[in-house]
RNA sequence: GCGUCUUUAGCUCAGUGGCAGAGCGUCCCGUUCACAUCGGGAAGGCCGCAGGUUCGAUCCCUGCAAGACGCACCA
């Protein structure tokens, strides 16, 4: 049957994927032949809260290339797919969806009107629906992952494993309950880890406020209702006489008395060299209090969880902190307490990475992971070279972070996630991680002897369970897959989650399994448009990978994402580039069509007849050279170099030179010459298809089956 | 403040211690040919700047400049 004059990806991609999937070869257990060596990659589970975006297409392409290459090299290749419940991320997406739906009904959505169980159930349904949708999208891009092993991050065994890790870490002293000033978002009403905050530059007035004989410079006069002390540097001659003494002052709500403590963190050169200590609303001040607990009072809550001033603020109670600022300053000015105001002070504020709200530091008891011992081992693995990070410079970024690490707050005040398996005594509030608790009853409380408990309402930071994904998804500790495929070979993901995810997987993997979860980390960049602008929905410059795959074919998109993109640097993509690779698929199709027409022409002798003469042809040696170089590039994770080399060979060598040269032979040569020519071209074509298959799996498979009916390129030898 | 990266053709990016590359764009020519989703050809570069190492540097080293990003409790 002659080949279609045009390659129509729309007609064939879905069919081809189905053929792969039905073959069962995505599952390493079903692969043909003896396969002693295994190769495993865990897919970063996409968030089950929306459509795939082009960033997903990047990692699906790169990982698929690795896996297909390994599979074609006779390895037991496993690529384990998953879906992420994505705790807080999904919480936010879900809220937006509910708000939108409520607005459409002319109603108002209020999460507080729903019980925890209702929220959970609705979010569950939402993610399961998205998950199905997402799986179909992953298939469209040609990902050869083993669907029979697919995991969800809330599968019972994952939840159990995560809880177990928490309990073990608690016993080992690596998890503790601590009262800290946390990063609190007054809009989302939850705390965040230090990674989830953004620092933003602001220009605000700096108020110089009189405290009796001393003056303090601050940008937040509204926090003064939470003041419990003043602090100066112990070496500051100007204030030595005040250190350790109390000062009295006329303040906004009447006279106050504050003790002045001496502390090294105070920079004599900044402002007046005197700091007001507000332990409830500033992390640094909280630490000053911790160092001077015997001398000064602890946190006084002047701002609540909604970001409004409390009763401590007297007439200002109920105002949002930012609204109150200038009002408080105004009254102080009237009372002559403000010495001066410097209007243009540039400083950093921490904001919510999701909504941009200025975060309100407030003191809360949360669960923290003690990072230093974990980080030390994670750093050591990279320093010793047991863990390779690509690109190499990422290693210094990784190490820099690990060496300056702070403890990790893993408590989140939302419903969607894995609930923390900790209990508080109903009587005295003492936290307890150990007792066997059924329906709130357990062993007597160690502190007060009570036997009734309430479970911590908080859930884990999603990254706490994600950090355990490689070994939990493989069935640690007893699973067959864990034994066969752990440690995995490569972790391929974006550089933007090096700390969030990669470093933490290394830490918890080492902690729990004693082994690195992967030997190599490959980091890809962010996708940008052709003007180098980061893609975002609000800018309207997003490339929808499914739309592109629809228009130009998944193969074209894949090549466009790989070619010209070096590891760790951002990926620039444009429609022109994608179109270029669509043209390449067409070119390949036409090369094949030309060869196919000639070999099946009535006058053509059987191709095999010319085989003897072909083996000596210089084109074969040249091809072998190209193939070796491409393999070398792939082995070194230089996907872009391999892609370009193969592209260049197929178009500018095979098509432009070899095929053109052979045309003459095919028209005018003897029967033997024609046969040799056919064999040569077919050999080079099939070899090229194999080389190219990991990059452009659909079109190559589609052509291959025409030449080798009944066979499958996916499991051919590379 | 600490750290990382980038700087190469009009644009977006590869690359190499020994004549500087691709895609797109531009210009010219070409469809009875596998392919106009194509072919042939052309123009276009102080490889950011200044030093150093070297027989030789776009590449290695140092400094500088510009830009991007990450980390960070100066109120």
mmCIF file of N, CA, C and O (backbone and C1' of nucleotides) in Angstrom, chain A residues 6 217 267 270 275 284 345 393 397 406 499 530 532 564 566 569 572 576 582-583 586-587 590-591 593-594 640 644 651 660 663, chain B residues 1-5 11-16 22-25 33-40 68-75:
data_model
loop_
_atom_site.group_PDB
_atom_site.id
_atom_site.type_symbol
_atom_site.label_atom_id
_atom_site.label_comp_id
_atom_site.label_asym_id
_atom_site.label_seq_id
_atom_site.Cartn_x
_atom_site.Cartn_y
_atom_site.Cartn_z
ATOM 1 N N UNK A 6 0.877 12.885 2.221
ATOM 2 C CA UNK A 6 1.201 13.807 3.313
ATOM 3 C C UNK A 6 1.146 13.086 4.642
ATOM 4 O O UNK A 6 0.290 12.225 4.835
ATOM 5 N N UNK A 217 13.616 54.202 65.067
ATOM 6 C CA UNK A 217 13.156 54.326 63.676
ATOM 7 C C UNK A 217 12.418 53.043 63.286
ATOM 8 O O UNK A 217 12.917 51.948 63.499
ATOM 9 N N UNK A 267 22.105 47.071 64.955
ATOM 10 C CA UNK A 267 23.140 47.750 64.177
ATOM 11 C C UNK A 267 23.159 49.219 64.591
ATOM 12 O O UNK A 267 22.216 49.952 64.310
ATOM 13 N N UNK A 270 22.316 51.868 61.898
ATOM 14 C CA UNK A 270 21.024 52.023 61.254
ATOM 15 C C UNK A 270 20.077 52.857 62.118
ATOM 16 O O UNK A 270 19.991 52.673 63.331
ATOM 17 N N UNK A 275 16.239 49.878 68.765
ATOM 18 C CA UNK A 275 15.187 49.088 68.149
ATOM 19 C C UNK A 275 14.060 48.897 69.140
ATOM 20 O O UNK A 275 14.308 48.670 70.316
ATOM 21 N N UNK A 284 12.807 38.742 64.090
ATOM 22 C CA UNK A 284 14.061 39.116 64.754
ATOM 23 C C UNK A 284 13.800 39.532 66.199
ATOM 24 O O UNK A 284 14.555 39.178 67.110
ATOM 25 N N UNK A 345 11.934 55.618 52.500
ATOM 26 C CA UNK A 345 12.796 54.534 52.928
ATOM 27 C C UNK A 345 12.526 53.276 52.101
ATOM 28 O O UNK A 345 11.404 52.791 52.028
ATOM 29 N N UNK A 393 26.736 24.005 37.541
ATOM 30 C CA UNK A 393 26.752 25.174 38.444
ATOM 31 C C UNK A 393 25.619 25.151 39.463
ATOM 32 O O UNK A 393 25.662 25.841 40.479
ATOM 33 N N UNK A 397 24.606 26.335 43.882
ATOM 34 C CA UNK A 397 23.355 26.928 44.355
ATOM 35 C C UNK A 397 22.728 26.015 45.415
ATOM 36 O O UNK A 397 22.284 26.475 46.470
ATOM 37 N N UNK A 406 17.394 26.922 57.254
ATOM 38 C CA UNK A 406 16.703 27.144 58.523
ATOM 39 C C UNK A 406 15.625 26.077 58.665
ATOM 40 O O UNK A 406 15.252 25.436 57.701
ATOM 41 N N UNK A 499 15.123 23.636 45.507
ATOM 42 C CA UNK A 499 15.058 23.616 46.981
ATOM 43 C C UNK A 499 13.757 22.987 47.463
ATOM 44 O O UNK A 499 13.744 22.154 48.360
ATOM 45 N N UNK A 530 9.221 34.139 22.586
ATOM 46 C CA UNK A 530 10.381 34.526 21.783
ATOM 47 C C UNK A 530 10.936 35.894 22.191
ATOM 48 O O UNK A 530 12.013 36.274 21.765
ATOM 49 N N UNK A 532 11.526 36.417 25.279
ATOM 50 C CA UNK A 532 12.138 36.036 26.550
ATOM 51 C C UNK A 532 11.261 36.336 27.764
ATOM 52 O O UNK A 532 11.749 36.425 28.886
ATOM 53 N N UNK A 564 18.146 23.380 20.831
ATOM 54 C CA UNK A 564 18.559 24.736 21.187
ATOM 55 C C UNK A 564 18.322 25.100 22.630
ATOM 56 O O UNK A 564 18.397 26.264 22.997
ATOM 57 N N UNK A 566 19.713 24.420 26.373
ATOM 58 C CA UNK A 566 20.736 23.786 27.208
ATOM 59 C C UNK A 566 20.187 23.561 28.608
ATOM 60 O O UNK A 566 19.323 24.304 29.061
ATOM 61 N N UNK A 569 19.123 26.331 31.449
ATOM 62 C CA UNK A 569 18.804 27.676 30.982
ATOM 63 C C UNK A 569 17.412 27.693 30.388
ATOM 64 O O UNK A 569 16.883 26.667 29.957
ATOM 65 N N UNK A 572 13.440 28.944 25.021
ATOM 66 C CA UNK A 572 12.689 29.923 24.246
ATOM 67 C C UNK A 572 11.930 29.185 23.156
ATOM 68 O O UNK A 572 12.502 28.382 22.434
ATOM 69 N N UNK A 576 7.094 29.849 15.191
ATOM 70 C CA UNK A 576 7.977 29.633 14.039
ATOM 71 C C UNK A 576 8.860 28.410 14.219
ATOM 72 O O UNK A 576 9.080 27.634 13.303
ATOM 73 N N UNK A 582 7.752 20.899 12.502
ATOM 74 C CA UNK A 582 6.651 20.227 11.803
ATOM 75 C C UNK A 582 7.115 19.954 10.361
ATOM 76 O O UNK A 582 6.917 18.869 9.809
ATOM 77 N N UNK A 583 7.782 20.949 9.794
ATOM 78 C CA UNK A 583 8.301 20.780 8.436
ATOM 79 C C UNK A 583 9.313 19.635 8.376
ATOM 80 O O UNK A 583 9.405 18.925 7.377
ATOM 81 N N UNK A 586 7.510 16.456 8.094
ATOM 82 C CA UNK A 586 7.059 16.298 6.713
ATOM 83 C C UNK A 586 8.210 15.840 5.822
ATOM 84 O O UNK A 586 8.054 14.961 4.972
ATOM 85 N N UNK A 587 9.355 16.450 6.054
ATOM 86 C CA UNK A 587 10.533 16.095 5.274
ATOM 87 C C UNK A 587 10.853 14.607 5.450
ATOM 88 O O UNK A 587 11.073 13.886 4.484
ATOM 89 N N UNK A 590 8.564 12.442 3.580
ATOM 90 C CA UNK A 590 8.800 12.437 2.141
ATOM 91 C C UNK A 590 10.037 11.646 1.756
ATOM 92 O O UNK A 590 10.082 11.048 0.687
ATOM 93 N N UNK A 591 11.036 11.669 2.619
ATOM 94 C CA UNK A 591 12.213 10.826 2.372
ATOM 95 C C UNK A 591 11.753 9.375 2.335
ATOM 96 O O UNK A 591 12.082 8.615 1.427
ATOM 97 N N UNK A 593 8.815 8.255 1.831
ATOM 98 C CA UNK A 593 7.909 8.000 0.711
ATOM 99 C C UNK A 593 8.700 7.752 -0.574
ATOM 100 O O UNK A 593 8.389 6.859 -1.366
ATOM 101 N N UNK A 594 9.733 8.534 -0.752
ATOM 102 C CA UNK A 594 10.582 8.355 -1.928
ATOM 103 C C UNK A 594 11.205 6.961 -1.929
ATOM 104 O O UNK A 594 11.194 6.254 -2.944
ATOM 105 N N UNK A 640 19.945 18.518 23.508
ATOM 106 C CA UNK A 640 19.888 19.503 22.435
ATOM 107 C C UNK A 640 20.923 19.203 21.348
ATOM 108 O O UNK A 640 20.653 19.365 20.175
ATOM 109 N N UNK A 644 19.983 18.163 17.483
ATOM 110 C CA UNK A 644 20.447 18.951 16.350
ATOM 111 C C UNK A 644 21.277 18.107 15.384
ATOM 112 O O UNK A 644 21.199 18.257 14.173
ATOM 113 N N UNK A 651 18.184 15.763 7.391
ATOM 114 C CA UNK A 651 17.788 16.715 6.364
ATOM 115 C C UNK A 651 18.931 17.003 5.388
ATOM 116 O O UNK A 651 18.787 16.889 4.172
ATOM 117 N N UNK A 660 19.577 12.547 -3.121
ATOM 118 C CA UNK A 660 19.757 13.229 -4.405
ATOM 119 C C UNK A 660 20.733 12.460 -5.298
ATOM 120 O O UNK A 660 20.529 12.319 -6.496
ATOM 121 N N UNK A 663 19.302 9.174 -6.746
ATOM 122 C CA UNK A 663 18.221 9.301 -7.719
ATOM 123 C C UNK A 663 18.680 8.845 -9.101
ATOM 124 O O UNK A 663 17.964 8.146 -9.820
ATOM 125 P P G B 1 26.065 45.769 48.642
ATOM 126 O "O5'" G B 1 25.971 44.709 49.846
ATOM 127 C "C5'" G B 1 27.119 44.468 50.632
ATOM 128 C "C4'" G B 1 26.856 43.250 51.464
ATOM 129 C "C3'" G B 1 27.093 41.926 50.753
ATOM 130 O "O3'" G B 1 28.444 41.531 50.850
ATOM 131 C "C1'" G B 1 24.978 41.871 51.797
ATOM 132 P P C B 2 29.175 40.911 49.552
ATOM 133 O "O5'" C B 2 28.608 39.413 49.594
ATOM 134 C "C5'" C B 2 29.013 38.521 50.627
ATOM 135 C "C4'" C B 2 28.238 37.233 50.502
ATOM 136 C "C3'" C B 2 28.295 36.566 49.130
ATOM 137 O "O3'" C B 2 29.484 35.834 48.935
ATOM 138 C "C1'" C B 2 26.068 36.610 49.862
ATOM 139 P P G B 3 30.094 35.716 47.468
ATOM 140 O "O5'" G B 3 29.012 34.809 46.730
ATOM 141 C "C5'" G B 3 28.842 33.453 47.099
ATOM 142 C "C4'" G B 3 27.665 32.867 46.380
ATOM 143 C "C3'" G B 3 27.734 32.859 44.869
ATOM 144 O "O3'" G B 3 28.580 31.837 44.390
ATOM 145 C "C1'" G B 3 25.584 33.517 45.548
ATOM 146 P P U B 4 29.276 31.999 42.958
ATOM 147 O "O5'" U B 4 28.061 31.716 41.960
ATOM 148 C "C5'" U B 4 27.474 30.431 41.907
ATOM 149 C "C4'" U B 4 26.295 30.451 40.969
ATOM 150 C "C3'" U B 4 26.575 30.963 39.567
ATOM 151 O "O3'" U B 4 27.232 29.999 38.770
ATOM 152 C "C1'" U B 4 24.570 31.915 40.337
ATOM 153 P P C B 5 28.159 30.481 37.559
ATOM 154 O "O5'" C B 5 27.069 30.921 36.474
ATOM 155 C "C5'" C B 5 26.204 29.952 35.901
ATOM 156 C "C4'" C B 5 25.070 30.643 35.189
ATOM 157 C "C3'" C B 5 25.472 31.471 33.980
ATOM 158 O "O3'" C B 5 25.651 30.651 32.852
ATOM 159 C "C1'" C B 5 23.972 32.722 35.291
ATOM 160 P P C B 11 19.100 41.784 17.096
ATOM 161 O "O5'" C B 11 17.865 40.762 17.134
ATOM 162 C "C5'" C B 11 16.541 41.243 17.363
ATOM 163 C "C4'" C B 11 15.594 40.061 17.394
ATOM 164 C "C3'" C B 11 15.996 38.950 18.349
ATOM 165 O "O3'" C B 11 15.488 39.200 19.649
ATOM 166 C "C1'" C B 11 15.520 38.024 16.228
ATOM 167 P P U B 12 16.275 38.587 20.916
ATOM 168 O "O5'" U B 12 16.059 37.017 20.727
ATOM 169 C "C5'" U B 12 14.787 36.453 20.997
ATOM 170 C "C4'" U B 12 14.864 34.956 20.824
ATOM 171 C "C3'" U B 12 16.008 34.290 21.573
ATOM 172 O "O3'" U B 12 15.688 34.103 22.938
ATOM 173 C "C1'" U B 12 15.904 33.443 19.365
ATOM 174 P P C B 13 16.848 33.835 24.009
ATOM 175 O "O5'" C B 13 17.329 32.398 23.558
ATOM 176 C "C5'" C B 13 18.689 32.034 23.633
ATOM 177 C "C4'" C B 13 18.884 30.861 22.726
ATOM 178 C "C3'" C B 13 20.211 30.151 22.901
ATOM 179 O "O3'" C B 13 20.097 29.232 23.969
ATOM 180 C "C1'" C B 13 19.816 30.515 20.597
ATOM 181 P P A B 14 21.409 28.649 24.624
ATOM 182 O "O5'" A B 14 21.783 27.569 23.530
ATOM 183 C "C5'" A B 14 23.105 27.410 23.156
ATOM 184 C "C4'" A B 14 23.176 26.353 22.099
ATOM 185 C "C3'" A B 14 24.549 25.739 21.952
ATOM 186 O "O3'" A B 14 24.739 24.690 22.866
ATOM 187 C "C1'" A B 14 23.794 26.430 19.848
ATOM 188 P P G B 15 25.981 24.686 23.825
ATOM 189 O "O5'" G B 15 27.160 24.617 22.761
ATOM 190 C "C5'" G B 15 27.243 23.528 21.845
ATOM 191 C "C4'" G B 15 28.322 23.799 20.851
ATOM 192 C "C3'" G B 15 29.664 24.178 21.462
ATOM 193 O "O3'" G B 15 30.370 23.022 21.845
ATOM 194 C "C1'" G B 15 29.142 25.705 19.749
ATOM 195 P P U B 16 31.401 23.088 23.070
ATOM 196 O "O5'" U B 16 32.781 23.285 22.314
ATOM 197 C "C5'" U B 16 33.221 22.332 21.332
ATOM 198 C "C4'" U B 16 34.330 22.955 20.543
ATOM 199 C "C3'" U B 16 35.412 23.611 21.396
ATOM 200 O "O3'" U B 16 36.366 22.657 21.830
ATOM 201 C "C1'" U B 16 34.734 25.110 19.710
ATOM 202 P P A B 22 24.843 27.505 9.271
ATOM 203 O "O5'" A B 22 23.678 27.022 10.250
ATOM 204 C "C5'" A B 22 23.497 25.626 10.503
ATOM 205 C "C4'" A B 22 22.347 25.448 11.445
ATOM 206 C "C3'" A B 22 21.073 26.169 11.045
ATOM 207 O "O3'" A B 22 20.349 25.393 10.109
ATOM 208 C "C1'" A B 22 21.513 26.574 13.335
ATOM 209 P P G B 23 19.328 26.084 9.141
ATOM 210 O "O5'" G B 23 18.133 26.469 10.119
ATOM 211 C "C5'" G B 23 17.277 25.465 10.675
ATOM 212 C "C4'" G B 23 16.288 26.125 11.595
ATOM 213 C "C3'" G B 23 15.533 27.302 10.981
ATOM 214 O "O3'" G B 23 14.416 26.860 10.232
ATOM 215 C "C1'" G B 23 16.377 27.938 13.085
ATOM 216 P P C B 24 14.020 27.620 8.927
ATOM 217 O "O5'" C B 24 13.411 28.975 9.515
ATOM 218 C "C5'" C B 24 12.237 28.952 10.313
ATOM 219 C "C4'" C B 24 12.037 30.296 10.972
ATOM 220 C "C3'" C B 24 12.032 31.499 10.036
ATOM 221 O "O3'" C B 24 10.779 31.668 9.389
ATOM 222 C "C1'" C B 24 13.399 31.976 11.893
ATOM 223 P P G B 25 10.746 32.256 7.930
ATOM 224 O "O5'" G B 25 11.312 33.738 8.154
ATOM 225 C "C5'" G B 25 10.525 34.703 8.856
ATOM 226 C "C4'" G B 25 11.310 35.986 8.977
ATOM 227 C "C3'" G B 25 11.786 36.590 7.662
ATOM 228 O "O3'" G B 25 10.759 37.327 7.025
ATOM 229 C "C1'" G B 25 13.555 36.595 9.217
ATOM 230 P P C B 33 6.622 15.832 -11.035
ATOM 231 O "O5'" C B 33 7.959 15.283 -10.364
ATOM 232 C "C5'" C B 33 8.381 13.956 -10.587
ATOM 233 C "C4'" C B 33 9.808 13.817 -10.144
ATOM 234 C "C3'" C B 33 10.040 14.166 -8.675
ATOM 235 O "O3'" C B 33 11.027 13.296 -8.159
ATOM 236 C "C1'" C B 33 11.398 15.531 -10.047
ATOM 237 P P A B 34 10.567 11.857 -7.602
ATOM 238 O "O5'" A B 34 9.674 12.288 -6.371
ATOM 239 C "C5'" A B 34 8.719 11.384 -5.818
ATOM 240 C "C4'" A B 34 8.429 11.731 -4.399
ATOM 241 C "C3'" A B 34 8.297 13.231 -4.128
ATOM 242 O "O3'" A B 34 6.968 13.646 -4.413
ATOM 243 C "C1'" A B 34 9.749 12.269 -2.529
ATOM 244 P P C B 35 6.697 15.060 -5.044
ATOM 245 O "O5'" C B 35 6.936 16.036 -3.804
ATOM 246 C "C5'" C B 35 6.035 15.976 -2.698
ATOM 247 C "C4'" C B 35 6.634 16.692 -1.517
ATOM 248 C "C3'" C B 35 7.016 18.152 -1.760
ATOM 249 O "O3'" C B 35 5.878 18.993 -1.660
ATOM 250 C "C1'" C B 35 8.718 17.050 -0.525
ATOM 251 P P A B 36 5.597 20.081 -2.780
ATOM 252 O "O5'" A B 36 5.865 21.524 -2.158
ATOM 253 C "C5'" A B 36 6.016 21.770 -0.747
ATOM 254 C "C4'" A B 36 6.072 23.280 -0.571
ATOM 255 C "C3'" A B 36 4.787 23.996 -0.966
ATOM 256 O "O3'" A B 36 4.531 25.035 -0.037
ATOM 257 C "C1'" A B 36 6.601 24.865 -2.194
ATOM 258 P P U B 37 3.578 24.779 1.164
ATOM 259 O "O5'" U B 37 4.567 24.259 2.309
ATOM 260 C "C5'" U B 37 5.216 25.154 3.261
ATOM 261 C "C4'" U B 37 5.998 24.259 4.176
ATOM 262 C "C3'" U B 37 6.731 23.210 3.331
ATOM 263 O "O3'" U B 37 8.143 23.361 3.264
ATOM 264 C "C1'" U B 37 5.202 22.191 4.922
ATOM 265 P P C B 38 9.249 23.606 3.958
ATOM 266 O "O5'" C B 38 10.307 22.824 3.076
ATOM 267 C "C5'" C B 38 10.061 21.481 2.657
ATOM 268 C "C4'" C B 38 10.498 21.315 1.221
ATOM 269 C "C3'" C B 38 11.819 21.952 0.850
ATOM 270 O "O3'" C B 38 12.917 21.196 1.319
ATOM 271 C "C1'" C B 38 10.259 22.369 -0.859
ATOM 272 P P G B 39 14.275 21.879 1.603
ATOM 273 O "O5'" G B 39 14.848 22.099 0.132
ATOM 274 C "C5'" G B 39 15.152 20.972 -0.665
ATOM 275 C "C4'" G B 39 15.596 21.418 -2.030
ATOM 276 C "C3'" G B 39 16.738 22.421 -2.042
ATOM 277 O "O3'" G B 39 17.978 21.778 -1.844
ATOM 278 C "C1'" G B 39 15.065 23.131 -3.534
ATOM 279 P P G B 40 19.157 22.555 -1.183
ATOM 280 O "O5'" G B 40 19.589 23.548 -2.345
ATOM 281 C "C5'" G B 40 20.162 23.042 -3.547
ATOM 282 C "C4'" G B 40 20.458 24.177 -4.477
ATOM 283 C "C3'" G B 40 21.301 25.305 -3.889
ATOM 284 O "O3'" G B 40 22.674 24.985 -3.887
ATOM 285 C "C1'" G B 40 19.479 26.225 -5.068
ATOM 286 P P A B 68 17.147 43.364 34.542
ATOM 287 O "O5'" A B 68 17.154 41.769 34.618
ATOM 288 C "C5'" A B 68 16.408 41.015 33.656
ATOM 289 C "C4'" A B 68 16.696 39.554 33.847
ATOM 290 C "C3'" A B 68 16.403 39.002 35.227
ATOM 291 O "O3'" A B 68 15.028 38.752 35.433
ATOM 292 C "C1'" A B 68 18.510 38.231 34.517
ATOM 293 P P C B 69 14.413 38.953 36.909
ATOM 294 O "O5'" C B 69 14.995 37.696 37.706
ATOM 295 C "C5'" C B 69 14.614 36.382 37.327
ATOM 296 C "C4'" C B 69 15.568 35.387 37.934
ATOM 297 C "C3'" C B 69 15.572 35.277 39.447
ATOM 298 O "O3'" C B 69 14.445 34.586 39.949
ATOM 299 C "C1'" C B 69 17.784 35.205 38.654
ATOM 300 P P G B 70 13.941 34.879 41.423
ATOM 301 O "O5'" G B 70 14.985 34.051 42.300
ATOM 302 C "C5'" G B 70 15.035 32.637 42.183
ATOM 303 C "C4'" G B 70 16.206 32.111 42.969
ATOM 304 C "C3'" G B 70 16.210 32.463 44.445
ATOM 305 O "O3'" G B 70 15.358 31.612 45.179
ATOM 306 C "C1'" G B 70 18.349 32.851 43.556
ATOM 307 P P C B 71 14.662 32.179 46.505
ATOM 308 O "O5'" C B 71 15.892 32.330 47.516
ATOM 309 C "C5'" C B 71 16.529 31.165 48.049
ATOM 310 C "C4'" C B 71 17.730 31.568 48.855
ATOM 311 C "C3'" C B 71 17.467 32.472 50.053
ATOM 312 O "O3'" C B 71 16.974 31.765 51.167
ATOM 313 C "C1'" C B 71 19.317 33.295 48.872
ATOM 314 P P A B 72 15.925 32.527 52.109
ATOM 315 O "O5'" A B 72 16.794 33.686 52.781
ATOM 316 C "C5'" A B 72 18.017 33.369 53.446
ATOM 317 C "C4'" A B 72 18.660 34.636 53.926
ATOM 318 C "C3'" A B 72 17.737 35.622 54.618
ATOM 319 O "O3'" A B 72 17.563 35.262 55.982
ATOM 320 C "C1'" A B 72 19.143 36.780 53.103
ATOM 321 P P C B 73 16.140 35.472 56.645
ATOM 322 O "O5'" C B 73 16.166 36.979 57.131
ATOM 323 C "C5'" C B 73 15.002 37.758 57.040
ATOM 324 C "C4'" C B 73 14.944 38.679 58.234
ATOM 325 C "C3'" C B 73 16.214 39.488 58.462
ATOM 326 O "O3'" C B 73 16.210 40.648 57.674
ATOM 327 C "C1'" C B 73 15.526 38.528 60.501
ATOM 328 P P C B 74 17.311 41.002 56.683
ATOM 329 O "O5'" C B 74 17.114 42.549 56.458
ATOM 330 C "C5'" C B 74 18.106 43.421 56.937
ATOM 331 C "C4'" C B 74 17.693 44.048 58.232
ATOM 332 C "C3'" C B 74 16.859 45.330 58.079
ATOM 333 O "O3'" C B 74 15.484 45.087 58.319
ATOM 334 C "C1'" C B 74 18.912 45.832 59.141
ATOM 335 P P A B 75 14.428 45.922 57.374
ATOM 336 O "O5'" A B 75 13.361 46.645 58.299
ATOM 337 C "C5'" A B 75 13.783 47.448 59.347
ATOM 338 C "C4'" A B 75 13.287 46.869 60.644
ATOM 339 C "C3'" A B 75 12.226 47.727 61.313
ATOM 340 O "O3'" A B 75 11.271 46.889 61.947
ATOM 341 C "C1'" A B 75 14.219 47.670 62.623
#
